[in-house]
CSV table of C-alpha atoms in Angstrom, one decimal:
chain,number,residue,atom,x,y,z
A,193,MET,CA,8.0,5.9,-29.0
A,194,GLU,CA,8.8,3.4,-26.4
A,195,THR,CA,10.9,4.7,-23.5
A,196,LEU,CA,13.6,3.2,-21.4
A,197,LEU,CA,15.2,4.9,-18.4
A,198,GLY,CA,18.2,4.0,-16.2
A,199,ILE,CA,20.0,5.4,-13.2
A,200,LYS,CA,23.3,4.2,-11.7
A,201,GLY,CA,24.0,4.6,-8.0
A,202,PRO,CA,27.1,3.9,-6.0
A,203,ASP,CA,26.1,0.2,-5.4
A,204,PHE,CA,23.0,-0.4,-7.6
A,205,VAL,CA,21.5,0.3,-11.0
A,206,MET,CA,17.8,0.9,-11.5
A,207,LEU,CA,15.9,0.6,-14.7
A,208,ALA,CA,12.4,1.6,-15.8
A,209,ALA,CA,10.7,0.7,-19.1
A,210,ASP,CA,7.2,1.4,-20.4
A,211,THR,CA,5.0,-1.6,-21.0
A,212,THR,CA,3.3,-0.6,-24.1
A,213,HIS,CA,3.5,-2.8,-27.2
A,214,ALA,CA,2.3,-0.9,-30.2
A,215,ARG,CA,2.1,-1.8,-33.9
A,216,SER,CA,1.4,0.9,-36.4
A,217,ILE,CA,-1.3,3.0,-34.7
A,218,ILE,CA,-2.7,0.3,-32.6
A,219,VAL,CA,-1.8,-0.6,-29.0
A,220,MET,CA,-1.5,-4.4,-28.9
A,221,LYS,CA,-0.9,-4.9,-25.2
A,222,GLU,CA,0.0,-2.9,-22.2
A,223,ASP,CA,1.8,-5.4,-20.0
A,224,GLN,CA,4.9,-6.1,-22.1
A,225,ASN,CA,8.0,-6.4,-19.9
A,226,LYS,CA,11.0,-4.9,-21.6
A,227,ILE,CA,13.5,-5.5,-18.8
A,228,HIS,CA,15.1,-8.9,-19.1
A,229,LYS,CA,17.2,-10.7,-16.5
A,230,ALA,CA,20.3,-11.9,-18.3
A,231,SER,CA,22.1,-13.5,-15.3
A,232,ASP,CA,22.2,-13.3,-11.5
A,233,ASN,CA,23.6,-9.7,-11.6
A,234,LEU,CA,22.7,-8.5,-15.0
A,235,LEU,CA,19.6,-6.7,-16.5
A,236,ILE,CA,19.1,-5.8,-20.1
A,237,SER,CA,16.3,-3.6,-21.3
A,238,THR,CA,15.7,-3.3,-25.0
A,239,THR,CA,13.3,-1.6,-27.3
A,240,GLY,CA,12.8,-1.9,-31.0
A,241,GLU,CA,11.3,-4.4,-33.4
A,242,SER,CA,9.7,-6.7,-30.9
A,243,GLY,CA,10.9,-10.0,-32.3
A,244,ASP,CA,14.4,-8.7,-32.7
A,245,THR,CA,14.7,-7.4,-29.2
A,246,GLU,CA,13.6,-10.7,-27.8
A,247,GLN,CA,15.9,-12.7,-30.0
A,248,PHE,CA,18.9,-10.5,-29.4
A,249,THR,CA,18.5,-10.3,-25.6
A,250,GLU,CA,18.1,-14.1,-25.4
A,251,PHE,CA,21.2,-14.7,-27.6
A,252,ILE,CA,23.3,-12.4,-25.4
A,253,SER,CA,22.0,-13.9,-22.2
A,254,LYS,CA,22.8,-17.4,-23.3
A,255,ASN,CA,26.3,-16.5,-24.4
A,256,ILE,CA,26.9,-14.9,-21.0
A,257,ALA,CA,25.7,-18.1,-19.3
A,258,LEU,CA,28.0,-20.1,-21.6
A,259,TYR,CA,30.9,-17.9,-20.7
A,260,LYS,CA,30.2,-18.5,-17.0
A,261,MET,CA,29.8,-22.3,-17.5
A,262,ARG,CA,33.1,-22.5,-19.4
A,263,ASN,CA,35.2,-20.3,-17.2
A,264,GLY,CA,33.6,-20.7,-13.8
A,265,TYR,CA,33.2,-17.0,-13.3
A,266,ASP,CA,31.0,-14.3,-14.8
A,267,LEU,CA,31.8,-11.9,-17.6
A,268,SER,CA,32.7,-8.5,-16.1
A,269,PRO,CA,30.1,-5.8,-16.8
A,270,ARG,CA,32.4,-3.9,-19.1
A,271,ALA,CA,33.2,-7.0,-21.0
A,272,ALA,CA,29.6,-7.9,-21.2
A,273,ALA,CA,28.7,-4.5,-22.5
A,274,HIS,CA,31.5,-4.7,-25.1
A,275,PHE,CA,30.3,-8.2,-26.1
A,276,THR,CA,26.8,-6.8,-26.7
A,277,ARG,CA,28.1,-3.8,-28.6
A,278,LYS,CA,30.3,-6.0,-30.8
A,279,ASN,CA,27.5,-8.4,-31.7
A,280,LEU,CA,25.1,-5.5,-32.5
A,281,ALA,CA,27.9,-3.8,-34.6
A,282,ASP,CA,28.6,-7.1,-36.5
A,283,TYR,CA,24.9,-7.7,-37.2
A,284,LEU,CA,24.5,-4.1,-38.4
A,285,ARG,CA,27.1,-4.8,-41.0
A,286,SER,CA,25.8,-8.2,-42.0
A,287,ARG,CA,23.3,-9.3,-44.6
A,288,THR,CA,20.8,-9.9,-41.8
A,289,PRO,CA,20.9,-6.9,-39.5
A,290,TYR,CA,18.5,-6.7,-36.6
A,291,GLN,CA,15.9,-4.7,-38.4
A,292,GLY,CA,15.4,-1.5,-36.4
A,293,LEU,CA,16.7,-2.9,-33.1
A,294,HIS,CA,16.5,0.8,-32.2
A,295,VAL,CA,18.0,0.8,-28.9
A,296,CYS,CA,19.4,-1.6,-26.5
A,297,ARG,CA,20.6,-0.8,-23.1
A,298,TRP,CA,22.6,-2.8,-20.8
A,299,VAL,CA,23.0,-2.8,-17.2
A,300,CYS,CA,25.0,-4.8,-14.9
A,301,PHE,CA,26.1,-5.0,-11.4
A,302,ARG,CA,29.0,-6.8,-10.1
A,303,ILE,CA,30.2,-7.0,-6.5
A,304,HIS,CA,34.0,-7.1,-6.3
A,305,GLN,CA,35.6,-10.1,-7.7
A,306,ARG,CA,39.1,-11.0,-6.8
A,307,TYR,CA,40.4,-10.5,-10.4
A,308,ASP,CA,38.8,-7.1,-10.8
A,309,GLU,CA,38.2,-5.1,-7.8
A,310,THR,CA,37.4,-1.9,-9.6
A,311,ASP,CA,34.1,-3.2,-11.1
A,312,GLY,CA,31.0,-1.9,-9.3
A,313,ALA,CA,27.7,-0.9,-10.6
A,314,GLU,CA,27.8,-0.3,-14.4
A,315,LEU,CA,25.2,1.3,-16.6
A,316,ALA,CA,26.0,0.9,-20.3
A,317,PHE,CA,24.1,2.8,-23.0
A,318,ILE,CA,24.1,1.2,-26.4
A,319,ASP,CA,22.1,2.6,-29.3
A,320,TYR,CA,21.0,1.2,-32.7
A,321,LEU,CA,24.3,2.1,-34.4
A,322,ALA,CA,26.1,0.1,-31.7
A,323,ASN,CA,27.6,3.1,-29.9
A,324,ALA,CA,28.3,2.2,-26.4
A,325,LYS,CA,28.9,4.5,-23.5
A,326,SER,CA,29.0,4.0,-19.7
A,327,LEU,CA,26.8,6.5,-18.1
A,328,ASN,CA,25.4,7.6,-14.7
A,329,HIS,CA,21.9,8.1,-16.0
A,330,ALA,CA,20.5,7.5,-19.4
A,331,GLY,CA,17.3,7.1,-21.4
A,332,HIS,CA,16.2,5.9,-24.8
A,333,GLY,CA,13.2,6.9,-26.9
A,334,TYR,CA,11.1,10.1,-27.1
A,335,GLY,CA,10.2,9.9,-23.4
A,336,ALA,CA,13.9,10.2,-22.5
A,337,MET,CA,14.0,13.7,-24.0
A,338,PHE,CA,12.0,15.0,-21.1
A,339,CYS,CA,14.2,13.3,-18.5
A,340,SER,CA,17.7,14.8,-19.1
A,341,SER,CA,16.9,17.9,-17.1
A,342,ILE,CA,15.3,16.0,-14.3
A,343,TYR,CA,18.4,13.7,-14.1
A,344,ASP,CA,20.6,16.8,-14.1
A,345,ARG,CA,18.7,18.4,-11.3
A,346,TYR,CA,18.2,15.4,-8.9
A,347,TRP,CA,21.0,12.8,-9.6
A,348,HIS,CA,24.0,12.9,-7.4
A,349,PRO,CA,26.9,10.4,-6.9
A,350,ASN,CA,25.7,9.0,-3.6
A,351,ILE,CA,22.1,8.5,-4.7
A,352,THR,CA,20.0,6.0,-2.8
A,353,GLN,CA,17.5,3.5,-4.3
A,354,ASP,CA,14.6,5.4,-2.8
A,355,GLU,CA,15.9,8.6,-4.4
A,356,ALA,CA,16.4,6.9,-7.8
A,357,TYR,CA,12.8,5.5,-7.6
A,358,ASP,CA,11.6,9.0,-6.9
A,359,ILE,CA,13.5,10.4,-9.9
A,360,PHE,CA,11.7,7.9,-12.1
A,361,LYS,CA,8.4,9.0,-10.7
A,362,LYS,CA,9.3,12.6,-11.6
A,363,CYS,CA,10.3,11.6,-15.1
A,364,ILE,CA,7.2,9.6,-15.7
A,365,VAL,CA,4.9,12.4,-14.5
A,366,GLU,CA,6.6,14.6,-17.1
A,367,ILE,CA,6.4,12.0,-19.8
A,368,GLN,CA,2.7,11.4,-19.2
A,369,LYS,CA,2.1,15.2,-19.1
A,370,ARG,CA,4.1,16.3,-22.2
A,371,LEU,CA,4.6,13.3,-24.6
A,372,VAL,CA,1.9,13.0,-27.2
A,373,VAL,CA,2.2,9.2,-27.0
A,374,ASN,CA,0.3,7.5,-24.2
A,375,LEU,CA,2.7,5.5,-22.0
A,376,LYS,CA,0.5,4.4,-19.1
A,377,ASN,CA,2.6,2.1,-17.1
A,378,PHE,CA,6.3,1.6,-16.4
A,379,ASN,CA,8.0,-1.5,-14.9
A,380,VAL,CA,10.9,-0.9,-12.6
A,381,SER,CA,13.7,-3.3,-11.7
A,382,VAL,CA,16.9,-2.9,-9.7
A,383,VAL,CA,20.1,-4.8,-9.5
A,384,ASP,CA,22.4,-4.6,-6.5
A,385,LYS,CA,24.6,-6.8,-4.4
A,386,ASN,CA,21.6,-9.0,-3.6
A,387,GLY,CA,20.8,-9.6,-7.2
A,388,VAL,CA,17.9,-8.6,-9.3
A,389,ARG,CA,14.6,-7.4,-7.9
A,390,ASN,CA,11.4,-6.0,-9.4
A,391,LEU,CA,10.0,-3.0,-7.8
A,392,GLU,CA,6.4,-1.7,-7.7
A,393,PRO,CA,5.5,-0.5,-11.3
A,394,ILE,CA,4.9,3.2,-11.7
A,395,SER,CA,1.6,3.9,-13.5
A,396,ALA,CA,-0.7,6.9,-14.2
A,397,GLN,CA,-2.9,5.5,-11.4
A,398,SER,CA,-0.1,5.2,-8.8
A,399,LEU,CA,0.9,8.8,-9.6
A,400,THR,CA,-2.5,10.4,-9.0
A,401,ASP,CA,-1.6,11.6,-5.5
A,402,TYR,CA,2.1,12.2,-6.3
A,403,ASN,CA,3.5,15.7,-5.9
A,404,ALA,CA,6.5,16.0,-8.2
A,405,SER,CA,7.7,19.2,-6.7
A,406,SER,CA,8.0,18.0,-3.1
B,232,MET,CA,46.9,-58.4,-38.4
B,233,SER,CA,46.7,-54.9,-37.1
B,234,ASP,CA,49.6,-53.7,-39.2
B,235,ARG,CA,47.4,-52.7,-42.1
B,236,TYR,CA,43.9,-52.4,-40.8
B,237,ASP,CA,44.4,-49.7,-38.1
B,238,ARG,CA,45.7,-46.9,-40.3
B,239,ALA,CA,42.4,-45.1,-40.9
B,240,VAL,CA,39.5,-45.1,-38.6
B,241,THR,CA,37.1,-45.9,-41.4
B,242,ILE,CA,38.6,-49.2,-42.3
B,243,TYR,CA,37.4,-52.5,-40.9
B,244,SER,CA,39.8,-55.4,-40.1
B,245,PRO,CA,38.7,-58.6,-41.8
B,246,ASP,CA,37.1,-59.9,-38.6
B,247,GLY,CA,34.9,-56.9,-38.4
B,248,HIS,CA,36.7,-54.7,-35.9
B,249,LEU,CA,37.4,-51.0,-36.0
B,250,LEU,CA,40.8,-51.1,-34.5
B,251,GLN,CA,41.1,-47.3,-33.9
B,252,VAL,CA,38.0,-47.4,-31.9
B,253,GLU,CA,39.3,-50.3,-29.9
B,254,TYR,CA,42.5,-48.4,-29.2
B,255,ALA,CA,40.5,-45.5,-28.0
B,256,GLN,CA,38.8,-47.9,-25.6
B,257,GLU,CA,42.2,-49.0,-24.5
B,258,ALA,CA,43.1,-45.3,-23.7
B,259,VAL,CA,40.0,-45.2,-21.5
B,260,ARG,CA,41.0,-48.4,-19.7
B,261,ARG,CA,44.4,-46.7,-18.9
B,262,GLY,CA,42.7,-43.5,-17.8
B,263,SER,CA,42.1,-42.5,-14.2
B,264,THR,CA,39.1,-44.1,-12.6
B,265,ALA,CA,35.8,-42.2,-12.6
B,266,VAL,CA,32.7,-43.1,-10.6
B,267,GLY,CA,29.1,-41.9,-10.7
B,268,LEU,CA,26.2,-42.8,-8.4
B,269,ARG,CA,22.5,-41.9,-8.6
B,270,THR,CA,20.3,-41.9,-5.5
B,271,ASN,CA,16.7,-40.9,-5.7
B,272,ASP,CA,17.5,-37.2,-5.0
B,273,CYS,CA,21.1,-36.6,-5.8
B,274,ILE,CA,24.0,-37.4,-8.1
B,275,VAL,CA,27.5,-38.1,-6.7
B,276,VAL,CA,30.4,-38.2,-9.0
B,277,GLY,CA,34.0,-38.9,-8.1
B,278,VAL,CA,37.3,-39.1,-10.0
B,279,GLU,CA,40.8,-40.1,-9.2
B,280,LYS,CA,43.4,-37.4,-9.5
B,281,ARG,CA,46.8,-38.8,-10.1
B,282,SER,CA,49.7,-36.4,-9.6
B,283,SER,CA,53.2,-37.8,-9.4
B,284,ASN,CA,55.0,-34.5,-8.9
B,285,PRO,CA,54.9,-32.8,-5.5
B,286,LEU,CA,55.3,-29.4,-7.1
B,287,PHE,CA,52.2,-29.8,-9.2
B,288,ASP,CA,49.3,-27.5,-8.3
B,289,GLU,CA,46.3,-29.9,-8.0
B,290,ARG,CA,43.7,-27.2,-8.3
B,291,SER,CA,44.7,-26.8,-12.0
B,292,MET,CA,43.5,-30.3,-12.7
B,293,ARG,CA,39.7,-30.2,-13.1
B,294,LYS,CA,38.1,-33.4,-14.0
B,295,ILE,CA,34.6,-32.7,-12.9
B,296,SER,CA,32.8,-30.0,-15.0
B,297,MET,CA,29.4,-28.7,-15.5
B,298,LEU,CA,27.7,-28.9,-18.9
B,299,ASP,CA,24.8,-26.7,-17.7
B,300,ASN,CA,23.5,-25.6,-14.3
B,301,HIS,CA,21.8,-29.0,-13.9
B,302,VAL,CA,24.2,-31.5,-15.5
B,303,VAL,CA,27.6,-32.6,-14.2
B,304,MET,CA,30.2,-34.6,-16.1
B,305,THR,CA,33.3,-36.5,-15.3
B,306,PHE,CA,35.4,-38.8,-17.6
B,307,ALA,CA,38.2,-41.3,-17.9
B,308,GLY,CA,40.6,-41.0,-20.8
B,309,LEU,CA,42.4,-38.3,-22.6
B,310,THR,CA,42.0,-35.0,-20.8
B,311,ALA,CA,42.7,-32.9,-23.8
B,312,ASP,CA,39.9,-34.7,-25.8
B,313,ALA,CA,37.6,-34.1,-22.9
B,314,ARG,CA,38.1,-30.4,-23.0
B,315,VAL,CA,37.0,-30.2,-26.6
B,316,LEU,CA,34.0,-32.4,-25.9
B,317,ILE,CA,32.9,-30.5,-22.8
B,318,SER,CA,33.2,-27.2,-24.6
B,319,ARG,CA,30.9,-28.4,-27.4
B,320,ALA,CA,28.4,-29.9,-25.0
B,321,GLN,CA,28.3,-26.6,-23.0
B,322,ALA,CA,27.6,-24.6,-26.2
B,323,GLU,CA,24.9,-27.1,-27.2
B,324,ALA,CA,23.2,-26.8,-23.8
B,325,GLN,CA,23.0,-23.0,-24.1
B,326,SER,CA,22.0,-23.3,-27.8
B,327,TYR,CA,19.2,-25.6,-26.7
B,328,ARG,CA,18.0,-23.1,-24.2
B,329,LEU,CA,18.0,-20.4,-26.8
B,330,ASN,CA,16.0,-22.5,-29.3
B,331,PHE,CA,13.5,-24.2,-27.0
B,332,GLU,CA,13.4,-22.1,-23.9
B,333,ARG,CA,14.0,-25.0,-21.6
B,334,PRO,CA,17.1,-26.7,-20.3
B,335,VAL,CA,18.4,-29.9,-21.9
B,336,THR,CA,17.4,-33.2,-20.5
B,337,VAL,CA,20.3,-35.4,-19.3
B,338,GLU,CA,19.5,-37.9,-22.1
B,339,TYR,CA,19.5,-35.3,-24.7
B,340,ILE,CA,23.0,-34.0,-23.9
B,341,THR,CA,24.2,-37.6,-23.5
B,342,ARG,CA,22.9,-38.4,-27.0
B,343,PHE,CA,24.5,-35.3,-28.3
B,344,ILE,CA,27.9,-36.3,-26.9
B,345,ALA,CA,27.4,-39.9,-28.1
B,346,GLN,CA,26.5,-38.7,-31.6
B,347,MET,CA,29.6,-36.6,-31.7
B,348,LYS,CA,31.7,-39.5,-30.7
B,349,GLN,CA,30.1,-41.7,-33.3
B,350,ASN,CA,30.8,-39.1,-36.0
B,351,TYR,CA,34.5,-39.3,-35.2
B,352,THR,CA,34.5,-43.1,-35.8
B,353,GLN,CA,33.1,-42.8,-39.3
B,354,SER,CA,34.6,-39.8,-41.0
B,355,ASN,CA,38.0,-39.5,-42.6
B,356,GLY,CA,41.0,-37.7,-41.2
B,357,ARG,CA,39.7,-37.9,-37.7
B,358,ARG,CA,40.5,-39.9,-34.6
B,359,PRO,CA,37.9,-41.2,-32.1
B,360,PHE,CA,37.7,-39.5,-28.7
B,361,GLY,CA,39.7,-41.4,-26.2
B,362,LEU,CA,37.0,-40.8,-23.6
B,363,SER,CA,34.4,-42.5,-21.6
B,364,CYS,CA,32.1,-39.9,-20.0
B,365,LEU,CA,29.7,-40.1,-17.0
B,366,MET,CA,27.0,-37.5,-17.2
B,367,GLY,CA,24.7,-37.0,-14.2
B,368,GLY,CA,21.9,-34.5,-13.8
B,369,PHE,CA,18.3,-33.6,-13.4
B,370,ASP,CA,15.5,-33.4,-15.8
B,371,GLY,CA,12.8,-30.7,-15.6
B,372,ASP,CA,10.7,-32.9,-13.3
B,373,GLY,CA,13.5,-33.1,-10.8
B,374,LYS,CA,14.3,-36.8,-11.4
B,375,PRO,CA,18.0,-37.6,-11.4
B,376,HIS,CA,19.7,-39.5,-14.2
B,377,LEU,CA,23.1,-41.0,-14.7
B,378,TYR,CA,24.4,-41.8,-18.2
B,379,GLN,CA,27.6,-43.1,-19.6
B,380,THR,CA,29.1,-42.8,-23.1
B,381,GLU,CA,31.9,-44.8,-24.8
B,382,PRO,CA,34.4,-43.8,-27.5
B,383,SER,CA,32.3,-45.8,-30.0
B,384,GLY,CA,29.3,-43.7,-29.5
B,385,ILE,CA,27.3,-46.1,-27.4
B,386,TYR,CA,25.5,-44.8,-24.4
B,387,TYR,CA,23.8,-46.4,-21.3
B,388,GLU,CA,21.9,-45.3,-18.3
B,389,TRP,CA,22.9,-46.5,-14.9
B,390,THR,CA,22.1,-46.1,-11.2
B,391,GLY,CA,25.8,-46.4,-10.5
B,392,SER,CA,28.7,-46.9,-12.8
B,393,SER,CA,32.5,-46.5,-13.1
B,394,THR,CA,35.0,-46.4,-15.9
B,395,GLY,CA,38.8,-46.0,-16.4
B,396,ARG,CA,41.7,-48.0,-15.0
B,397,ALA,CA,40.0,-49.6,-12.1
B,398,GLY,CA,36.5,-49.3,-13.7
B,399,THR,CA,35.6,-53.0,-13.6
B,400,THR,CA,36.7,-53.7,-10.1
B,401,ALA,CA,35.0,-50.5,-9.0
B,402,ARG,CA,31.8,-51.5,-10.6
B,403,GLU,CA,31.9,-55.0,-9.1
B,404,TYR,CA,32.4,-53.3,-5.7
B,405,MET,CA,29.4,-51.1,-6.3
B,406,GLU,CA,27.2,-54.0,-7.5
B,407,LYS,CA,28.0,-55.9,-4.3
B,408,HIS,CA,27.8,-53.1,-1.8
B,409,ALA,CA,25.5,-50.5,-3.1
B,410,GLY,CA,23.4,-52.4,-5.6
B,411,ASP,CA,19.9,-52.6,-3.9
B,412,THR,CA,20.2,-49.7,-1.5
B,413,VAL,CA,21.1,-47.0,-4.0
B,414,ASP,CA,17.6,-45.5,-4.3
B,415,SER,CA,17.1,-45.0,-0.6
B,416,MET,CA,20.7,-43.9,0.1
B,417,ASP,CA,21.4,-40.6,1.8
B,418,GLU,CA,24.0,-38.2,0.5
B,419,GLN,CA,26.6,-39.0,3.2
B,420,THR,CA,26.4,-42.8,2.4
B,421,ALA,CA,26.5,-42.2,-1.3
B,422,VAL,CA,29.7,-40.0,-1.0
B,423,LYS,CA,31.2,-42.7,1.2
B,424,HIS,CA,30.4,-45.4,-1.3
B,425,VAL,CA,32.0,-43.3,-4.1
B,426,VAL,CA,35.1,-42.8,-2.1
B,427,ARG,CA,35.3,-46.4,-1.2
B,428,THR,CA,34.7,-47.4,-4.8
B,429,LEU,CA,37.6,-45.2,-5.9
B,430,MET,CA,39.8,-46.6,-3.1
B,431,SER,CA,39.0,-50.2,-4.0
B,432,GLY,CA,40.7,-49.7,-7.4
B,433,THR,CA,43.9,-47.9,-6.3
B,434,GLU,CA,46.3,-47.7,-3.5
B,435,MET,CA,45.8,-44.2,-2.0
B,436,SER,CA,47.5,-42.7,1.0
B,437,GLU,CA,46.0,-39.2,0.9
B,438,PRO,CA,42.9,-38.0,-0.8
B,439,GLN,CA,43.9,-37.9,-4.5
B,440,LEU,CA,40.4,-37.6,-5.7
B,441,ASP,CA,37.7,-35.1,-6.4
B,442,VAL,CA,34.1,-35.9,-5.3
B,443,ALA,CA,31.1,-33.6,-6.1
B,444,VAL,CA,27.4,-33.7,-5.2
B,445,LEU,CA,24.7,-32.3,-7.4
B,446,ARG,CA,21.1,-31.7,-6.2
B,447,PHE,CA,18.0,-30.5,-8.0
B,448,ASN,CA,18.1,-26.7,-8.4
B,449,GLN,CA,21.3,-26.3,-6.4
B,450,PRO,CA,24.8,-25.5,-7.5
B,451,LEU,CA,27.4,-28.2,-7.7
B,452,ARG,CA,29.1,-28.8,-4.4
B,453,MET,CA,32.6,-30.2,-4.3
B,454,VAL,CA,33.2,-32.4,-1.2
B,455,GLU,CA,35.9,-30.7,0.9
B,456,CYS,CA,39.3,-32.3,1.3
B,457,GLN,CA,38.8,-32.7,5.0
B,458,ALA,CA,35.6,-34.6,4.6
B,459,LEU,CA,37.2,-36.9,2.1
B,460,ASP,CA,40.0,-37.5,4.5
B,461,ASP,CA,37.5,-38.4,7.2
B,462,HIS,CA,35.7,-40.8,4.9
B,463,MET,CA,38.9,-42.5,3.9
B,464,ARG,CA,40.0,-43.0,7.5
B,465,ALA,CA,36.6,-44.5,8.4
B,466,ILE,CA,36.7,-46.7,5.3
B,467,ARG,CA,40.2,-48.0,6.2
B,468,GLY,CA,38.8,-48.9,9.6
B,469,GLU,CA,35.9,-50.7,8.0
B,470,ILE,CA,38.1,-52.7,5.7
B,471,GLU,CA,40.4,-53.8,8.5
B,472,ALA,CA,37.3,-54.9,10.5
B,473,GLU,CA,36.0,-56.8,7.5
B,474,VAL,CA,39.3,-58.5,7.0
B,475,LYS,CA,39.4,-59.5,10.7
B,476,THR,CA,35.9,-61.0,10.7
B,477,ARG,CA,36.8,-62.9,7.5
B,478,LEU,CA,40.0,-64.2,9.1
B,479,VAL,CA,38.5,-65.4,12.4
B,480,PRO,CA,36.4,-68.3,11.0
B,481,ASN,CA,39.4,-69.5,8.9
B,482,LYS,CA,41.5,-69.7,12.0
B,483,LEU,CA,38.9,-71.8,13.8
């Protein structure tokens, strides 16, 4: 039910995640941040069993910090995504799998480093079976089903941050119109060469005057 | 006496010594000199880098390392042992963050290292770490601390300390010259004292040393080679001047 969205641009990655925390048929809180800052240039958004998502994200973040401490440089985005996938896959096959860590999505940004100049923005999509795929735009959850066509229509390789933010607005309008579940508010974060930044959340309220067709 | 009682670490000699541990301390005494200084807002650590071969790439010798974003460590003794210890301490620092959602205190990570060293003096089939470590860093409240651990597993807190080959002379120098003023010392002076302390123990023509400064919530800063060179030149001048003033009354 929870929804995560992500867009990769030429030099940034932007993420949006709903802030609803529901248990059974009850909404417990509406300000749950699901986008975690894993390091200076790395964001992870996760949905799933709430304790598991928290535990898993923290574990991955701390290991990435440890890697940096030991080696003096950061894990590359691809390596970081693979590390996450491997951990998820191993837990899936262990006696103590992360129960219903449904989805986990990884995003990283890396400005060139001397050992790997090809790394730029990276958006990795990892699902609960530990499939990993590097994508230009992605989504998890029921809400994401309404977004594929919007991404297809509006995403282009030289997309700017303003355009990406606008795509999220269009997606959220659609989600709030068509999805039976009420997802009122979405947090938005971006990671670029200046690091991680939180943008203005997109909510039903902020969208009242928004014209999606413009 | 030592021909039978130093075979296993867990065996005492009749006069109550653990000889393997004492040999480890000897390895420290022969190691390169390491110095640490704590002022009221920063930690300065320095270590001597001996390289006999001109073809050797000095950048590959790292004797100052971070245990976490806020704790720096240097050591005297066996470098290979240090690598293992540092690696374990770094993992512990992150593990602590995962478990308690806060960074380790300097005392905690010191105690962890000391505990590990002690374990290696009491269990079979192991050899004590030939290491004396200096850990400097900041607690959550921003207060700097400097600790030292020994191969036996003892640890102390200092305002300034040194260990290794010229450890004793270096500490004597610090007691004499930097003893009361440490708290109010600024960074430049502290760096200069560390350089001079390192110079007091060894003959040094060019900067064969690494000096680093750590401040609260800031990344570790290595002092540049040029700055070290300047400090050394200034210090040599000071030493000459001191020698002269000492000599003049004698001549009279």
